[in-house]
C-alpha positions as a LaTeX table, in Angstrom:
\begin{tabular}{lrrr}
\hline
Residue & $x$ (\AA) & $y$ (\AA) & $z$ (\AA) \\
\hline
Unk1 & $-113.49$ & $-137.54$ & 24.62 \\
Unk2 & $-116.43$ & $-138.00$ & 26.99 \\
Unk3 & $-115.86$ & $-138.35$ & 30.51 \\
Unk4 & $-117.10$ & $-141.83$ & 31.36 \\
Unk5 & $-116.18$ & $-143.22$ & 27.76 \\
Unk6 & $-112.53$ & $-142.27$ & 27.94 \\
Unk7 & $-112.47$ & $-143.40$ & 31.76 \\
Unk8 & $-113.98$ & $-147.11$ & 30.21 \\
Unk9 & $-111.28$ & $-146.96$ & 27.56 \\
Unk10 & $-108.43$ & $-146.50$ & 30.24 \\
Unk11 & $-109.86$ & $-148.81$ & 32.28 \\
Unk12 & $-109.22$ & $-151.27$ & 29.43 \\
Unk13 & $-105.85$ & $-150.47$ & 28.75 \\
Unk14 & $-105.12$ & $-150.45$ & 32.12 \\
Unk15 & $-106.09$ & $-154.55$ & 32.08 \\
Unk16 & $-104.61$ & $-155.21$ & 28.67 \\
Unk17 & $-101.71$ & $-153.90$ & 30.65 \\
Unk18 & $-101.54$ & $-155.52$ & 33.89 \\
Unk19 & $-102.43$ & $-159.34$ & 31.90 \\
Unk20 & $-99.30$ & $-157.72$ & 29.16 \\
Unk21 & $-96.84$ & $-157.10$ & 31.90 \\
Unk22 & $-97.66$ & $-160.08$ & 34.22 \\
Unk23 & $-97.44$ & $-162.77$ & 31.62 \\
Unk24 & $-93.97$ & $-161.29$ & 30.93 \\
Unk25 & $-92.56$ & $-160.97$ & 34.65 \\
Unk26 & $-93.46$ & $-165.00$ & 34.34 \\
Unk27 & $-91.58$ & $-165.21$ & 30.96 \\
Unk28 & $-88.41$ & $-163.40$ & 32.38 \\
Unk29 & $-88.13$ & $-165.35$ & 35.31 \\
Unk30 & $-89.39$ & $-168.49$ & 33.13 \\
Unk31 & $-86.26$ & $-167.56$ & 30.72 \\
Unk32 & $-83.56$ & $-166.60$ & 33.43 \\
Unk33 & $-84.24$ & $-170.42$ & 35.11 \\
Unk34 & $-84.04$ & $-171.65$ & 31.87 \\
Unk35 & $-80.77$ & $-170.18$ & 30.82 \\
Unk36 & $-79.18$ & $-170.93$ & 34.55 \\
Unk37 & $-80.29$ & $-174.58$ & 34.34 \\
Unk38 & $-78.91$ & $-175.30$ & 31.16 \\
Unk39 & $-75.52$ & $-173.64$ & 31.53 \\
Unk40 & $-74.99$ & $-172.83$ & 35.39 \\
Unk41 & $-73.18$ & $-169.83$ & 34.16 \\
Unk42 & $-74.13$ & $-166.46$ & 35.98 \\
Unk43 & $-72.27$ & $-164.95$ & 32.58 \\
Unk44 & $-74.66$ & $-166.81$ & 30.30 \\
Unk45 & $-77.29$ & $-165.22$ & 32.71 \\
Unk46 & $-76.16$ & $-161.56$ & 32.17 \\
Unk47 & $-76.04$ & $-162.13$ & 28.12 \\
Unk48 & $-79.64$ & $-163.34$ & 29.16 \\
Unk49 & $-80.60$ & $-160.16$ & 31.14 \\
Unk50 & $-78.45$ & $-157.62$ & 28.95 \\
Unk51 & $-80.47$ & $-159.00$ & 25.47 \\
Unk52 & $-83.75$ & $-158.67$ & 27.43 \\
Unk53 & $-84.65$ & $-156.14$ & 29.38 \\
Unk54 & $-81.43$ & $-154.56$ & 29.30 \\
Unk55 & $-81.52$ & $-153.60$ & 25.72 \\
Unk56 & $-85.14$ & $-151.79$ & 26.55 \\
Unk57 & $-82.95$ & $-148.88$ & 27.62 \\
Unk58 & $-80.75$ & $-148.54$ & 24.41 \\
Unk59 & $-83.94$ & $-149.01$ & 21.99 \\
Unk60 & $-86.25$ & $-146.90$ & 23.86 \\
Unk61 & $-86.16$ & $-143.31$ & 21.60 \\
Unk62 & $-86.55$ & $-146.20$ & 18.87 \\
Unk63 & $-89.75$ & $-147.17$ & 20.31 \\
Unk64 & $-91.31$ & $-144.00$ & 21.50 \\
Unk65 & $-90.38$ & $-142.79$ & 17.75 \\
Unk66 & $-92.43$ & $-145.76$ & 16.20 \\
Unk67 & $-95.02$ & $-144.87$ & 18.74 \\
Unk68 & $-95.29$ & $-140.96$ & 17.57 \\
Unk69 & $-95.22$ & $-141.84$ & 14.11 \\
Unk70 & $-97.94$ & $-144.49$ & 13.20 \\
Unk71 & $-101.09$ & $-145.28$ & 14.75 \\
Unk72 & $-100.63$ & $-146.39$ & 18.64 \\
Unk73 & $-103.76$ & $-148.31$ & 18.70 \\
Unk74 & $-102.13$ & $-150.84$ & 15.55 \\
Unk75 & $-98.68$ & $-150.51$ & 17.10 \\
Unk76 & $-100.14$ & $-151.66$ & 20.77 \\
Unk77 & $-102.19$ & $-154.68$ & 18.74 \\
Unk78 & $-99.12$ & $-155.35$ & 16.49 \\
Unk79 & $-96.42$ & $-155.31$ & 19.20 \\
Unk80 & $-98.93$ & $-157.89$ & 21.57 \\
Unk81 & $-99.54$ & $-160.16$ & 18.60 \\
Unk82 & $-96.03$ & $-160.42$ & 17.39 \\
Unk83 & $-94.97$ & $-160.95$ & 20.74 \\
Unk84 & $-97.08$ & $-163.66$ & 21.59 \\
Unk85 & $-96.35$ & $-165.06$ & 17.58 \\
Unk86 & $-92.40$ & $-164.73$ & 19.09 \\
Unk87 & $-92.95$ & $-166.64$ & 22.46 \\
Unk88 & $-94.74$ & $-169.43$ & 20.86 \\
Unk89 & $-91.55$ & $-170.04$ & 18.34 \\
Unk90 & $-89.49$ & $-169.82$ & 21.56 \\
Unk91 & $-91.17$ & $-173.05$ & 22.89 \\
Unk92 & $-89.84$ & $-174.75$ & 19.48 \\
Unk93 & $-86.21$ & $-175.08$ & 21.19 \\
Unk94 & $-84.64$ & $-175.32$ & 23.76 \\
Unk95 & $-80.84$ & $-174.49$ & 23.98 \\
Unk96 & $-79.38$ & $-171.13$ & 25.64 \\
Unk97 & $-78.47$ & $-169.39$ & 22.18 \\
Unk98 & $-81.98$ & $-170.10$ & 21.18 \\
Unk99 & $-83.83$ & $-168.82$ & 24.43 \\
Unk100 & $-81.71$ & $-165.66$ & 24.58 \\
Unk101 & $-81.67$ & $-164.98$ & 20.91 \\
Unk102 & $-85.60$ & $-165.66$ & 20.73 \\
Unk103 & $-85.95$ & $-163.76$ & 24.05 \\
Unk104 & $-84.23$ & $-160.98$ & 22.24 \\
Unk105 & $-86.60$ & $-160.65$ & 19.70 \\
Unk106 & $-89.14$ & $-160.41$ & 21.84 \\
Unk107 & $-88.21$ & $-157.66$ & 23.91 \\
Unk108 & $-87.53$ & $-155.77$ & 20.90 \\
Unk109 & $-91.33$ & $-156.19$ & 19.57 \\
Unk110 & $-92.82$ & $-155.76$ & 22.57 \\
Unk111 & $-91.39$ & $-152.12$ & 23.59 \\
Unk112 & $-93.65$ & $-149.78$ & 21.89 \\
Unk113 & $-96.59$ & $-151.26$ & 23.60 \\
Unk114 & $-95.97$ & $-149.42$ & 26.91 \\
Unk115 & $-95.26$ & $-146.31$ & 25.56 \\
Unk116 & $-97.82$ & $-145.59$ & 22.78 \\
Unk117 & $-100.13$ & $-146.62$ & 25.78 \\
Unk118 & $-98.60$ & $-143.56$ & 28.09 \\
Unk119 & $-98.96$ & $-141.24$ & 24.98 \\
Unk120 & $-102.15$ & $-141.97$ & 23.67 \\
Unk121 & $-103.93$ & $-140.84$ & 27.03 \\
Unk122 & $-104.07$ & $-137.30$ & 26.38 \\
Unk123 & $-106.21$ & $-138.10$ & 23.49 \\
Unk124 & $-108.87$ & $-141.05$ & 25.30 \\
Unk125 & $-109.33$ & $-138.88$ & 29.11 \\
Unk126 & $-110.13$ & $-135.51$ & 29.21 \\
Unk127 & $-107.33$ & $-133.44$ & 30.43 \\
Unk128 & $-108.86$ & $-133.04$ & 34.72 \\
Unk129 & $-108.48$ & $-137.11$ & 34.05 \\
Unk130 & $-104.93$ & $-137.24$ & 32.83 \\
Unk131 & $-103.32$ & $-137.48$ & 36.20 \\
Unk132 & $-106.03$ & $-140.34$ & 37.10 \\
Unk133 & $-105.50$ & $-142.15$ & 33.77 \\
Unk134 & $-101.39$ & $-142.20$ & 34.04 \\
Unk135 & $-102.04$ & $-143.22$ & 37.82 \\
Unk136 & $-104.16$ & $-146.20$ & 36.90 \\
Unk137 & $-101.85$ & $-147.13$ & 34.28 \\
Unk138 & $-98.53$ & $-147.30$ & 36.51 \\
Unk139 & $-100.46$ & $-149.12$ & 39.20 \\
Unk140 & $-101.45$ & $-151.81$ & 36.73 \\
Unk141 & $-97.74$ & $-152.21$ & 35.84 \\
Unk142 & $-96.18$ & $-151.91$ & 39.48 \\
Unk143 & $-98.80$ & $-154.72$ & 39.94 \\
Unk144 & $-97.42$ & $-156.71$ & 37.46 \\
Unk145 & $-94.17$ & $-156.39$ & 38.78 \\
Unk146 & $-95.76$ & $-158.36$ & 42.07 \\
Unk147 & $-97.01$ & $-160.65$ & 40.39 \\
Unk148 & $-95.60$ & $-161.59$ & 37.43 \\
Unk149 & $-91.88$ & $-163.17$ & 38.98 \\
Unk150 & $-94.16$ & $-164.71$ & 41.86 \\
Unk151 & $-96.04$ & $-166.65$ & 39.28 \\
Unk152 & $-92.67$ & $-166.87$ & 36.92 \\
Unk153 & $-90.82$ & $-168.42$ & 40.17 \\
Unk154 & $-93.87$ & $-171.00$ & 41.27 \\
Unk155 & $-94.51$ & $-172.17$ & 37.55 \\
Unk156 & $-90.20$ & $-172.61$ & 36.54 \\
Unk157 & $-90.41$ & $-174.77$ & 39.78 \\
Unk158 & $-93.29$ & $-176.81$ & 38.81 \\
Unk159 & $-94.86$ & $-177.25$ & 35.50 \\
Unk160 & $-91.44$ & $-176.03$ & 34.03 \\
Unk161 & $-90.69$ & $-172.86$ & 31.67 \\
Unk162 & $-92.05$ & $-173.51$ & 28.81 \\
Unk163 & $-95.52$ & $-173.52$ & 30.35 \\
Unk164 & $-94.59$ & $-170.14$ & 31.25 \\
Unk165 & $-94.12$ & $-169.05$ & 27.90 \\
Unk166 & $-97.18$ & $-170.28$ & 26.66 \\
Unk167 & $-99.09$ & $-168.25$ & 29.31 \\
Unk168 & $-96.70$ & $-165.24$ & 28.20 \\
Unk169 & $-97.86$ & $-165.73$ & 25.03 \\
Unk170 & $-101.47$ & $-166.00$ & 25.56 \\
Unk171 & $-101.59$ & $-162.97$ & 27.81 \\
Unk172 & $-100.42$ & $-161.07$ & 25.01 \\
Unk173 & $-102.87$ & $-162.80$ & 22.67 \\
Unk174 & $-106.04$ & $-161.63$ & 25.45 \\
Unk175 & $-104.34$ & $-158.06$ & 25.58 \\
Unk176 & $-104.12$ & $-157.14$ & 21.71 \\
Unk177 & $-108.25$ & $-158.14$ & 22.16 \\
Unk178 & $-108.77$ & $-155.91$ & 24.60 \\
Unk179 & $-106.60$ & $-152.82$ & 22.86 \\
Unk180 & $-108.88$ & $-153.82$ & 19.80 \\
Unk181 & $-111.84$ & $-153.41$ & 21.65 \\
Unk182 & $-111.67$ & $-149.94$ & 22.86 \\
Unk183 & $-113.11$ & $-147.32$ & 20.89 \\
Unk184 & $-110.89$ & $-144.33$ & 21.32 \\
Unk185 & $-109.23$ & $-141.61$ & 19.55 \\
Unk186 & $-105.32$ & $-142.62$ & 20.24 \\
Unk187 & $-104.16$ & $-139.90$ & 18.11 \\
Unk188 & $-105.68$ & $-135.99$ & 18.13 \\
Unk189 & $-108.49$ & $-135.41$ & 15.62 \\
Unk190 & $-107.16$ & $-135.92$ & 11.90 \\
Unk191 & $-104.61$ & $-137.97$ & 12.99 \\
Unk192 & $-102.10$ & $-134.91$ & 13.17 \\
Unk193 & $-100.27$ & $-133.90$ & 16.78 \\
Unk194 & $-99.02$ & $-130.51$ & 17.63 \\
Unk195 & $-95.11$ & $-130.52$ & 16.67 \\
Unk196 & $-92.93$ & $-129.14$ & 19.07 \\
Unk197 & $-90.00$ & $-127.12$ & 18.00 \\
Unk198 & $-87.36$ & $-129.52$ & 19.12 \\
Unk199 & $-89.15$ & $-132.85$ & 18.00 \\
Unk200 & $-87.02$ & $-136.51$ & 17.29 \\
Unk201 & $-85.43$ & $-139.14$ & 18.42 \\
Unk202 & $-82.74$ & $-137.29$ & 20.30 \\
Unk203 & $-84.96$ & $-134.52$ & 21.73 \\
Unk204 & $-85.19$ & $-135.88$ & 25.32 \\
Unk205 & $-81.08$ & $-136.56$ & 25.06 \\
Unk206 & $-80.80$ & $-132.61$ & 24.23 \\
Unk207 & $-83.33$ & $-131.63$ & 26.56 \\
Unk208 & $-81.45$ & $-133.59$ & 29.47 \\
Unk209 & $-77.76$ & $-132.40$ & 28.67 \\
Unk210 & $-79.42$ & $-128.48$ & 28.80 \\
Unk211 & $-80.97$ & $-128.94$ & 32.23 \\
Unk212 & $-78.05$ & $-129.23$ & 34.83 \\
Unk213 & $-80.82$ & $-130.87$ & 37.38 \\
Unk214 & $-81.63$ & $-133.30$ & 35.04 \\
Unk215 & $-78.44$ & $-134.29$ & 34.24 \\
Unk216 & $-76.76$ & $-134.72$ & 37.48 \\
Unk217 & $-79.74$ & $-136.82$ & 38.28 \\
Unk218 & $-78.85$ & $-139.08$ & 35.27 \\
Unk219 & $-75.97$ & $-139.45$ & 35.96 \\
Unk220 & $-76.75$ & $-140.64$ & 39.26 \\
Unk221 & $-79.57$ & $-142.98$ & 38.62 \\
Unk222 & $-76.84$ & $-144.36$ & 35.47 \\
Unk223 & $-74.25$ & $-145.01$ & 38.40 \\
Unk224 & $-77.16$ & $-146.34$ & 40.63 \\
Unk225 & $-78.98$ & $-148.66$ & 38.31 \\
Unk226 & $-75.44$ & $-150.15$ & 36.95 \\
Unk227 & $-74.61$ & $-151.41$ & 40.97 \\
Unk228 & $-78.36$ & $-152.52$ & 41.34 \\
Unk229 & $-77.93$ & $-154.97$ & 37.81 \\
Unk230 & $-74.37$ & $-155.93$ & 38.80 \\
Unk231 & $-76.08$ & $-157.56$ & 41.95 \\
Unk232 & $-79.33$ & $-159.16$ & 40.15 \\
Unk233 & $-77.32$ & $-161.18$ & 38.05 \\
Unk234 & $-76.48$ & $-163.25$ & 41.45 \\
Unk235 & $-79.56$ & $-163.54$ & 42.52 \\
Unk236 & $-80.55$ & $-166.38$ & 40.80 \\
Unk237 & $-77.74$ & $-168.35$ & 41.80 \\
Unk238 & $-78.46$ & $-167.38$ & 44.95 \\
Unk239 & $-81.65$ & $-168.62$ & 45.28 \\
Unk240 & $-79.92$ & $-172.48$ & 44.25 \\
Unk241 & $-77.50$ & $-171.88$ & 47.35 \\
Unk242 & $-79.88$ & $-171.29$ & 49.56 \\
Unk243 & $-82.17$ & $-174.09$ & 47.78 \\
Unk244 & $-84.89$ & $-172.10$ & 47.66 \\
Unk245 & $-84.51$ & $-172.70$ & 43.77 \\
Unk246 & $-86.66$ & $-170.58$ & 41.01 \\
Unk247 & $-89.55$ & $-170.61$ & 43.25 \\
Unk248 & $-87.16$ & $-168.32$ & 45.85 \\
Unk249 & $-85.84$ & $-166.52$ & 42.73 \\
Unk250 & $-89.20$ & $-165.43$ & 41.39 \\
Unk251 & $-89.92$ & $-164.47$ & 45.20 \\
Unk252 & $-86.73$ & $-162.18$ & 45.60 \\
Unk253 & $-87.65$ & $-160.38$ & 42.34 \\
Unk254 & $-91.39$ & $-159.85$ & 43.28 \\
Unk255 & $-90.50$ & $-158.51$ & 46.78 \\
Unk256 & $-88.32$ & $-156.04$ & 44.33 \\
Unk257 & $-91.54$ & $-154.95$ & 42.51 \\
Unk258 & $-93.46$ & $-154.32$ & 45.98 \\
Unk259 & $-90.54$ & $-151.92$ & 47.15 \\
Unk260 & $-90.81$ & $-150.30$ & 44.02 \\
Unk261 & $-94.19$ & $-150.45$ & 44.64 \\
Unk262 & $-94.29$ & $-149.09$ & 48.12 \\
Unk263 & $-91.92$ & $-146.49$ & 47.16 \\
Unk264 & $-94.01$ & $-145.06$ & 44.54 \\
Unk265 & $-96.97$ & $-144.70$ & 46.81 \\
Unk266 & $-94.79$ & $-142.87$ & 49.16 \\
Unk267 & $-93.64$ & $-140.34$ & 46.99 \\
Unk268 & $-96.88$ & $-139.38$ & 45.83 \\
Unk269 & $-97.95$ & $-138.30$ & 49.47 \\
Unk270 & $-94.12$ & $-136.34$ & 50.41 \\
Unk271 & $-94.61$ & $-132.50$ & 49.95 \\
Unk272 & $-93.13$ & $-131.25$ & 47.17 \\
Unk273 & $-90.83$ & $-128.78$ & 49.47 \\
Unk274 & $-88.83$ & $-132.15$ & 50.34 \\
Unk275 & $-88.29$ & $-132.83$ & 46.78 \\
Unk276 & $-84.37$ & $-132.49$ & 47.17 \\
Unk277 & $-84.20$ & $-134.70$ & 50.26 \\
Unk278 & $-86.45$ & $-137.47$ & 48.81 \\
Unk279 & $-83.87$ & $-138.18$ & 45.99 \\
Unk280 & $-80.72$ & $-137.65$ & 48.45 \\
Unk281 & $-82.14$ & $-140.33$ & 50.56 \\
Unk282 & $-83.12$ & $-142.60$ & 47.86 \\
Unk283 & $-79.60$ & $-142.41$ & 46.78 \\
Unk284 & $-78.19$ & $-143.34$ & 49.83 \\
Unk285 & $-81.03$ & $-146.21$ & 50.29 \\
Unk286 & $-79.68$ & $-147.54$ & 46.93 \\
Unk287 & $-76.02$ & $-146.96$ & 47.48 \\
Unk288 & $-76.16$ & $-148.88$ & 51.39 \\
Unk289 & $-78.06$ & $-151.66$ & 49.67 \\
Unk290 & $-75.97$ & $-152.33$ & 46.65 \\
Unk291 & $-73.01$ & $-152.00$ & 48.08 \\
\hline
\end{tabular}
């Protein structure tokens, strides 16, 4: 595609993005309040975060797979329409069974969204744009990530969560416009992709298991991310001891998203000779933290 016209189309995506992933950091924190304030269980609160976001890891080769097989332009529309169609049921109750269960659902439909966006750019940018494109694209969601529990924590502490799921839902609504409104090829001419030789669902599984660098990493970032989620399910009650209440929880999570942030913008300018130390040091960061 042309230069400027496949730099305008990212630019769109990259806003149908940022609205996307904001009006869900609300939602999650929205939903996590929710949940806590009804039961004051922290294990009704894990069920919550397992059946949300946690599942995205389990379902994610079922996602990219939807994403490589049908158009990503009607999947990206589809998934932002059915998941604001899904957070607007959610405001019809109001029990924890119901917000989890709903809040299930709506992870689930929402998933391919991210990453037929990541895989359709090779097809909108030219290829000495690619790097920009995925760069403007991450930066819209590590925004997000600021912003969204911010907004999630001030809103659960005033006008209450179900006026965060109504914004949820009409972010996704004002998203699904935008994806509709770019004018891009999202797939390579004729609709057909190049097939690689060791294509499917379990490709990046095999692919990880051959590599010995990639799978000691794995294995590292399993161990490290399991510690990390043990301690997030506290937070929230956390935040009540302290009384700084879902406005302090949707605070702690956003200063989360700004390391992540932070961190990402570092690594981009550490030479690439320091590779090994960067993830050694990250590891112990993570380990001194969690533990």
């Amino acid at each position: 595609m042309e230069g400027e016209r496949g730099r305008a189309a990212v630019r769109r995506l990259a806003v149908a993005r940022l609205l996307s992933s904001t009006g869900s950091g609300i939602a999650a924190i929205a939903l996590a309040a929710a949940v806590y304030e009804a039961t004051g269980s922290a294990v009704w609160l894990s069920a919550t975060f397992f059946l949300t976001f946690g599942v995205n890891g389990l379902l994610t080769p079922v996602a990219g797979a939807i994403a490589d097989r049908f158009d990503r332009q009607r999947v990206m529309i589809a998934c932002e329409l059915a998941g604001a169609l899904v957070w607007s049921v959610l405001l019809l109750g109001g029990g924890p069974v119901w917000l989890i269960g709903i809040g299930f659902v709506a992870s689930v439909v929402s998933m391919p969204f991210y990453l037929s966006a990541g895989a359709a750019l090779p097809n909108i940018v030219d290829p000495q744009d690619l790097v920009w494109g995925n760069s403007l694209l991450s930066s819209a969601g590590n925004t997000a990530r600021v912003a969204g529990p911010a907004l999630g924590g001030v809103i659960a502490a005033g006008p209450g969560p179900r006026t965060a799921f109504a914004i949820n839902a009409a972010s996704f609504v004002i998203s699904a416009v935008l994806v509709l409104s770019v004018r891009a090829r999202f797939r390579a001419e004729g609709g057909e992709e190049r097939e690689e030789p060791d294509a499917g669902i379990w490709a990046g599984f095999r692919l990880v298991w051959r590599d010995p660098g990639l799978r000691s990493l794995t294995v590292v970032w399993t161990v490290l991310w399991l510690t990390i989620d043990v301690a997030l399910v506290a937070d929230l009650p956390l935040a009540n001891v302290l009384g700084w209440g879902n406005r302090g929880y949707g605070y702690m999570n956003s200063a989360f998203g700004a390391g992540a942030l932070a961190g990402s913008l570092l690594a981009r300018k550490l030479p690439r000779r320091w590779e090994d130390r960067r993830w050694s040091w990250s590891a112990w960061v993570w380990q001194r933290a969690t533990c």
